[in-house]
């Protein structure tokens, strides 16, 4: 899933997400379904940006919604230079085999110190034998 968000004339941040079901960490009999997701943030703008915070909305197949907010990602507030990417992997634990995640990153243009948000389009988390 790819989403490009232009911010003014100077910013273009693209976010790619690749989810994966972690069968070896999951316990379906205990309603524990573990997913990893690898996020790649591409800075195609002319300025460096720093990713300051994240917000995730996780909607499980049951309808239960969990919201997660925090500084940075995986313990970092990465600086991403023009033409550079930042990649990380994290996880989500659901009580069922399907769900959807979506969110936003709060970033700052390091040249102007102007904050902006980058939307992360919804992406599906699906265990084995689930319709994709």
JSON list of C-alpha atoms in Angstrom, two decimals:
[
{"chain": "A", "resi": 1, "resn": "UNK", "atom": "CA", "xyz": [0.00, 0.00, 0.00]},
{"chain": "A", "resi": 2, "resn": "UNK", "atom": "CA", "xyz": [1.47, 3.35, -1.03]},
{"chain": "A", "resi": 3, "resn": "UNK", "atom": "CA", "xyz": [0.24, 6.81, -0.15]},
{"chain": "A", "resi": 4, "resn": "UNK", "atom": "CA", "xyz": [1.88, 10.04, -1.28]},
{"chain": "A", "resi": 5, "resn": "UNK", "atom": "CA", "xyz": [1.09, 13.16, 0.68]},
{"chain": "A", "resi": 6, "resn": "UNK", "atom": "CA", "xyz": [2.25, 16.48, -0.71]},
{"chain": "A", "resi": 7, "resn": "UNK", "atom": "CA", "xyz": [2.63, 19.21, 1.90]},
{"chain": "A", "resi": 8, "resn": "UNK", "atom": "CA", "xyz": [2.91, 22.63, 0.32]},
{"chain": "A", "resi": 9, "resn": "UNK", "atom": "CA", "xyz": [5.37, 22.79, -2.55]},
{"chain": "A", "resi": 10, "resn": "UNK", "atom": "CA", "xyz": [8.34, 21.42, -0.61]},
{"chain": "A", "resi": 11, "resn": "UNK", "atom": "CA", "xyz": [7.20, 18.13, 0.87]},
{"chain": "A", "resi": 12, "resn": "UNK", "atom": "CA", "xyz": [6.32, 14.82, -0.64]},
{"chain": "A", "resi": 13, "resn": "UNK", "atom": "CA", "xyz": [6.39, 11.93, 1.80]},
{"chain": "A", "resi": 14, "resn": "UNK", "atom": "CA", "xyz": [5.46, 8.44, 0.60]},
{"chain": "A", "resi": 15, "resn": "UNK", "atom": "CA", "xyz": [4.67, 5.66, 3.05]},
{"chain": "A", "resi": 16, "resn": "UNK", "atom": "CA", "xyz": [4.76, 1.98, 2.05]},
{"chain": "A", "resi": 17, "resn": "UNK", "atom": "CA", "xyz": [3.49, -0.69, 4.47]},
{"chain": "A", "resi": 18, "resn": "UNK", "atom": "CA", "xyz": [4.02, -4.45, 4.18]},
{"chain": "A", "resi": 19, "resn": "UNK", "atom": "CA", "xyz": [2.05, -6.46, 6.81]},
{"chain": "A", "resi": 20, "resn": "UNK", "atom": "CA", "xyz": [2.85, -10.09, 7.67]},
{"chain": "A", "resi": 21, "resn": "UNK", "atom": "CA", "xyz": [1.06, -12.67, 9.82]},
{"chain": "A", "resi": 22, "resn": "UNK", "atom": "CA", "xyz": [3.43, -14.13, 12.45]},
{"chain": "A", "resi": 23, "resn": "UNK", "atom": "CA", "xyz": [2.14, -17.68, 12.77]},
{"chain": "A", "resi": 24, "resn": "UNK", "atom": "CA", "xyz": [5.00, -18.77, 15.05]},
{"chain": "A", "resi": 25, "resn": "UNK", "atom": "CA", "xyz": [4.11, -16.06, 17.60]},
{"chain": "A", "resi": 26, "resn": "UNK", "atom": "CA", "xyz": [0.34, -16.48, 17.36]},
{"chain": "A", "resi": 27, "resn": "UNK", "atom": "CA", "xyz": [-1.93, -18.72, 19.41]},
{"chain": "A", "resi": 28, "resn": "UNK", "atom": "CA", "xyz": [-5.31, -18.89, 17.64]},
{"chain": "A", "resi": 29, "resn": "UNK", "atom": "CA", "xyz": [-6.77, -21.15, 20.38]},
{"chain": "A", "resi": 30, "resn": "UNK", "atom": "CA", "xyz": [-6.09, -18.30, 22.83]},
{"chain": "A", "resi": 31, "resn": "UNK", "atom": "CA", "xyz": [-7.39, -15.61, 20.43]},
{"chain": "A", "resi": 32, "resn": "UNK", "atom": "CA", "xyz": [-3.89, -14.19, 19.95]},
{"chain": "A", "resi": 33, "resn": "UNK", "atom": "CA", "xyz": [-3.00, -13.22, 16.38]},
{"chain": "A", "resi": 34, "resn": "UNK", "atom": "CA", "xyz": [0.35, -11.48, 15.94]},
{"chain": "A", "resi": 35, "resn": "UNK", "atom": "CA", "xyz": [1.15, -9.37, 12.91]},
{"chain": "A", "resi": 36, "resn": "UNK", "atom": "CA", "xyz": [4.32, -7.55, 11.98]},
{"chain": "A", "resi": 37, "resn": "UNK", "atom": "CA", "xyz": [4.30, -4.62, 9.62]},
{"chain": "A", "resi": 38, "resn": "UNK", "atom": "CA", "xyz": [7.27, -3.06, 7.91]},
{"chain": "A", "resi": 39, "resn": "UNK", "atom": "CA", "xyz": [6.94, 0.63, 7.15]},
{"chain": "A", "resi": 40, "resn": "UNK", "atom": "CA", "xyz": [9.14, 2.50, 4.70]},
{"chain": "A", "resi": 41, "resn": "UNK", "atom": "CA", "xyz": [8.95, 6.29, 4.79]},
{"chain": "A", "resi": 42, "resn": "UNK", "atom": "CA", "xyz": [10.31, 7.91, 1.61]},
{"chain": "A", "resi": 43, "resn": "UNK", "atom": "CA", "xyz": [11.25, 11.59, 1.70]},
{"chain": "A", "resi": 44, "resn": "UNK", "atom": "CA", "xyz": [10.98, 12.81, -1.88]},
{"chain": "A", "resi": 45, "resn": "UNK", "atom": "CA", "xyz": [11.00, 16.47, -0.85]},
{"chain": "A", "resi": 46, "resn": "UNK", "atom": "CA", "xyz": [13.80, 19.01, -1.07]},
{"chain": "A", "resi": 47, "resn": "UNK", "atom": "CA", "xyz": [14.21, 19.31, 2.72]},
{"chain": "A", "resi": 48, "resn": "UNK", "atom": "CA", "xyz": [15.07, 17.04, 5.60]},
{"chain": "A", "resi": 49, "resn": "UNK", "atom": "CA", "xyz": [12.16, 16.03, 7.78]},
{"chain": "A", "resi": 50, "resn": "UNK", "atom": "CA", "xyz": [12.05, 14.54, 11.24]},
{"chain": "A", "resi": 51, "resn": "UNK", "atom": "CA", "xyz": [9.37, 12.06, 12.26]},
{"chain": "A", "resi": 52, "resn": "UNK", "atom": "CA", "xyz": [8.32, 13.19, 15.73]},
{"chain": "A", "resi": 53, "resn": "UNK", "atom": "CA", "xyz": [5.22, 11.18, 16.64]},
{"chain": "A", "resi": 54, "resn": "UNK", "atom": "CA", "xyz": [2.83, 8.48, 15.51]},
{"chain": "A", "resi": 55, "resn": "UNK", "atom": "CA", "xyz": [-0.86, 7.74, 15.81]},
{"chain": "A", "resi": 56, "resn": "UNK", "atom": "CA", "xyz": [-2.36, 4.36, 14.92]},
{"chain": "A", "resi": 57, "resn": "UNK", "atom": "CA", "xyz": [-6.00, 3.33, 14.84]},
{"chain": "A", "resi": 58, "resn": "UNK", "atom": "CA", "xyz": [-6.32, -0.46, 14.91]},
{"chain": "A", "resi": 59, "resn": "UNK", "atom": "CA", "xyz": [-9.77, -1.84, 14.11]},
{"chain": "A", "resi": 60, "resn": "UNK", "atom": "CA", "xyz": [-10.16, -5.53, 14.82]},
{"chain": "A", "resi": 61, "resn": "UNK", "atom": "CA", "xyz": [-12.56, -7.82, 12.98]},
{"chain": "A", "resi": 62, "resn": "UNK", "atom": "CA", "xyz": [-14.71, -7.85, 16.10]},
{"chain": "A", "resi": 63, "resn": "UNK", "atom": "CA", "xyz": [-15.17, -4.10, 15.79]},
{"chain": "A", "resi": 64, "resn": "UNK", "atom": "CA", "xyz": [-12.97, -3.33, 18.79]},
{"chain": "A", "resi": 65, "resn": "UNK", "atom": "CA", "xyz": [-10.88, -0.19, 18.19]},
{"chain": "A", "resi": 66, "resn": "UNK", "atom": "CA", "xyz": [-7.53, 0.54, 19.78]},
{"chain": "A", "resi": 67, "resn": "UNK", "atom": "CA", "xyz": [-5.70, 3.84, 19.44]},
{"chain": "A", "resi": 68, "resn": "UNK", "atom": "CA", "xyz": [-1.95, 4.14, 19.95]},
{"chain": "A", "resi": 69, "resn": "UNK", "atom": "CA", "xyz": [-0.08, 7.43, 20.23]},
{"chain": "A", "resi": 70, "resn": "UNK", "atom": "CA", "xyz": [3.53, 8.03, 21.02]},
{"chain": "A", "resi": 71, "resn": "UNK", "atom": "CA", "xyz": [6.78, 9.79, 20.27]},
{"chain": "A", "resi": 72, "resn": "UNK", "atom": "CA", "xyz": [8.57, 8.64, 17.17]},
{"chain": "A", "resi": 73, "resn": "UNK", "atom": "CA", "xyz": [8.60, 5.04, 16.00]},
{"chain": "A", "resi": 74, "resn": "UNK", "atom": "CA", "xyz": [10.39, 2.05, 17.56]},
{"chain": "A", "resi": 75, "resn": "UNK", "atom": "CA", "xyz": [12.08, 4.34, 20.09]},
{"chain": "A", "resi": 76, "resn": "UNK", "atom": "CA", "xyz": [13.44, 6.75, 17.47]},
{"chain": "A", "resi": 77, "resn": "UNK", "atom": "CA", "xyz": [12.57, 10.15, 16.06]},
{"chain": "A", "resi": 78, "resn": "UNK", "atom": "CA", "xyz": [14.40, 9.68, 12.78]},
{"chain": "A", "resi": 79, "resn": "UNK", "atom": "CA", "xyz": [15.75, 12.45, 10.58]},
{"chain": "A", "resi": 80, "resn": "UNK", "atom": "CA", "xyz": [15.09, 11.64, 6.92]},
{"chain": "A", "resi": 81, "resn": "UNK", "atom": "CA", "xyz": [17.10, 13.63, 4.40]},
{"chain": "A", "resi": 82, "resn": "UNK", "atom": "CA", "xyz": [15.99, 14.59, 0.90]},
{"chain": "A", "resi": 83, "resn": "UNK", "atom": "CA", "xyz": [15.77, 11.46, -1.25]},
{"chain": "A", "resi": 84, "resn": "UNK", "atom": "CA", "xyz": [16.32, 9.18, 1.75]},
{"chain": "A", "resi": 85, "resn": "UNK", "atom": "CA", "xyz": [14.14, 6.50, 3.33]},
{"chain": "A", "resi": 86, "resn": "UNK", "atom": "CA", "xyz": [13.62, 5.23, 6.84]},
{"chain": "A", "resi": 87, "resn": "UNK", "atom": "CA", "xyz": [12.41, 1.65, 7.39]},
{"chain": "A", "resi": 88, "resn": "UNK", "atom": "CA", "xyz": [11.27, -0.06, 10.56]},
{"chain": "A", "resi": 89, "resn": "UNK", "atom": "CA", "xyz": [9.28, -3.10, 11.62]},
{"chain": "A", "resi": 90, "resn": "UNK", "atom": "CA", "xyz": [6.79, -3.22, 14.47]},
{"chain": "A", "resi": 91, "resn": "UNK", "atom": "CA", "xyz": [3.93, -5.49, 15.54]},
{"chain": "A", "resi": 92, "resn": "UNK", "atom": "CA", "xyz": [0.28, -5.54, 16.48]},
{"chain": "A", "resi": 93, "resn": "UNK", "atom": "CA", "xyz": [-1.53, -8.23, 18.46]},
{"chain": "A", "resi": 94, "resn": "UNK", "atom": "CA", "xyz": [-5.19, -8.81, 17.65]},
{"chain": "A", "resi": 95, "resn": "UNK", "atom": "CA", "xyz": [-7.84, -11.02, 19.23]},
{"chain": "A", "resi": 96, "resn": "UNK", "atom": "CA", "xyz": [-9.00, -12.27, 15.83]},
{"chain": "A", "resi": 97, "resn": "UNK", "atom": "CA", "xyz": [-7.48, -13.16, 12.46]},
{"chain": "A", "resi": 98, "resn": "UNK", "atom": "CA", "xyz": [-8.34, -9.91, 10.67]},
{"chain": "A", "resi": 99, "resn": "UNK", "atom": "CA", "xyz": [-8.03, -6.20, 11.29]},
{"chain": "A", "resi": 100, "resn": "UNK", "atom": "CA", "xyz": [-7.22, -2.87, 9.71]},
{"chain": "A", "resi": 101, "resn": "UNK", "atom": "CA", "xyz": [-4.63, -0.29, 10.71]},
{"chain": "A", "resi": 102, "resn": "UNK", "atom": "CA", "xyz": [-4.39, 3.33, 9.65]},
{"chain": "A", "resi": 103, "resn": "UNK", "atom": "CA", "xyz": [-2.78, 6.39, 11.12]},
{"chain": "A", "resi": 104, "resn": "UNK", "atom": "CA", "xyz": [-0.68, 9.52, 10.86]},
{"chain": "A", "resi": 105, "resn": "UNK", "atom": "CA", "xyz": [2.88, 10.57, 11.43]},
{"chain": "A", "resi": 106, "resn": "UNK", "atom": "CA", "xyz": [3.61, 14.02, 12.80]},
{"chain": "A", "resi": 107, "resn": "UNK", "atom": "CA", "xyz": [6.73, 15.38, 11.13]},
{"chain": "A", "resi": 108, "resn": "UNK", "atom": "CA", "xyz": [8.60, 18.66, 11.04]},
{"chain": "A", "resi": 109, "resn": "UNK", "atom": "CA", "xyz": [10.37, 20.32, 8.12]},
{"chain": "A", "resi": 110, "resn": "UNK", "atom": "CA", "xyz": [13.81, 20.92, 9.64]},
{"chain": "A", "resi": 111, "resn": "UNK", "atom": "CA", "xyz": [14.49, 23.98, 7.45]},
{"chain": "A", "resi": 112, "resn": "UNK", "atom": "CA", "xyz": [11.35, 25.92, 8.41]},
{"chain": "A", "resi": 113, "resn": "UNK", "atom": "CA", "xyz": [10.54, 24.08, 11.68]},
{"chain": "A", "resi": 114, "resn": "UNK", "atom": "CA", "xyz": [7.00, 23.83, 10.34]},
{"chain": "A", "resi": 115, "resn": "UNK", "atom": "CA", "xyz": [5.13, 20.73, 11.56]},
{"chain": "A", "resi": 116, "resn": "UNK", "atom": "CA", "xyz": [2.91, 18.70, 9.24]},
{"chain": "A", "resi": 117, "resn": "UNK", "atom": "CA", "xyz": [1.07, 15.40, 9.25]},
{"chain": "A", "resi": 118, "resn": "UNK", "atom": "CA", "xyz": [1.43, 12.46, 6.89]},
{"chain": "A", "resi": 119, "resn": "UNK", "atom": "CA", "xyz": [-1.56, 10.12, 6.63]},
{"chain": "A", "resi": 120, "resn": "UNK", "atom": "CA", "xyz": [-0.94, 6.39, 6.48]},
{"chain": "A", "resi": 121, "resn": "UNK", "atom": "CA", "xyz": [-3.65, 4.78, 4.37]},
{"chain": "A", "resi": 122, "resn": "UNK", "atom": "CA", "xyz": [-5.58, 1.85, 5.86]},
{"chain": "A", "resi": 123, "resn": "UNK", "atom": "CA", "xyz": [-3.91, -1.52, 5.43]},
{"chain": "A", "resi": 124, "resn": "UNK", "atom": "CA", "xyz": [-5.30, -4.96, 6.15]},
{"chain": "A", "resi": 125, "resn": "UNK", "atom": "CA", "xyz": [-3.98, -7.44, 8.66]},
{"chain": "A", "resi": 126, "resn": "UNK", "atom": "CA", "xyz": [-5.16, -10.95, 7.75]},
{"chain": "A", "resi": 127, "resn": "UNK", "atom": "CA", "xyz": [-4.20, -14.36, 9.09]},
{"chain": "A", "resi": 128, "resn": "UNK", "atom": "CA", "xyz": [-4.11, -17.57, 7.06]},
{"chain": "A", "resi": 129, "resn": "UNK", "atom": "CA", "xyz": [-7.20, -18.60, 5.10]},
{"chain": "A", "resi": 130, "resn": "UNK", "atom": "CA", "xyz": [-8.69, -15.10, 5.36]},
{"chain": "A", "resi": 131, "resn": "UNK", "atom": "CA", "xyz": [-9.96, -13.20, 2.35]},
{"chain": "A", "resi": 132, "resn": "UNK", "atom": "CA", "xyz": [-7.48, -10.47, 1.38]}
]
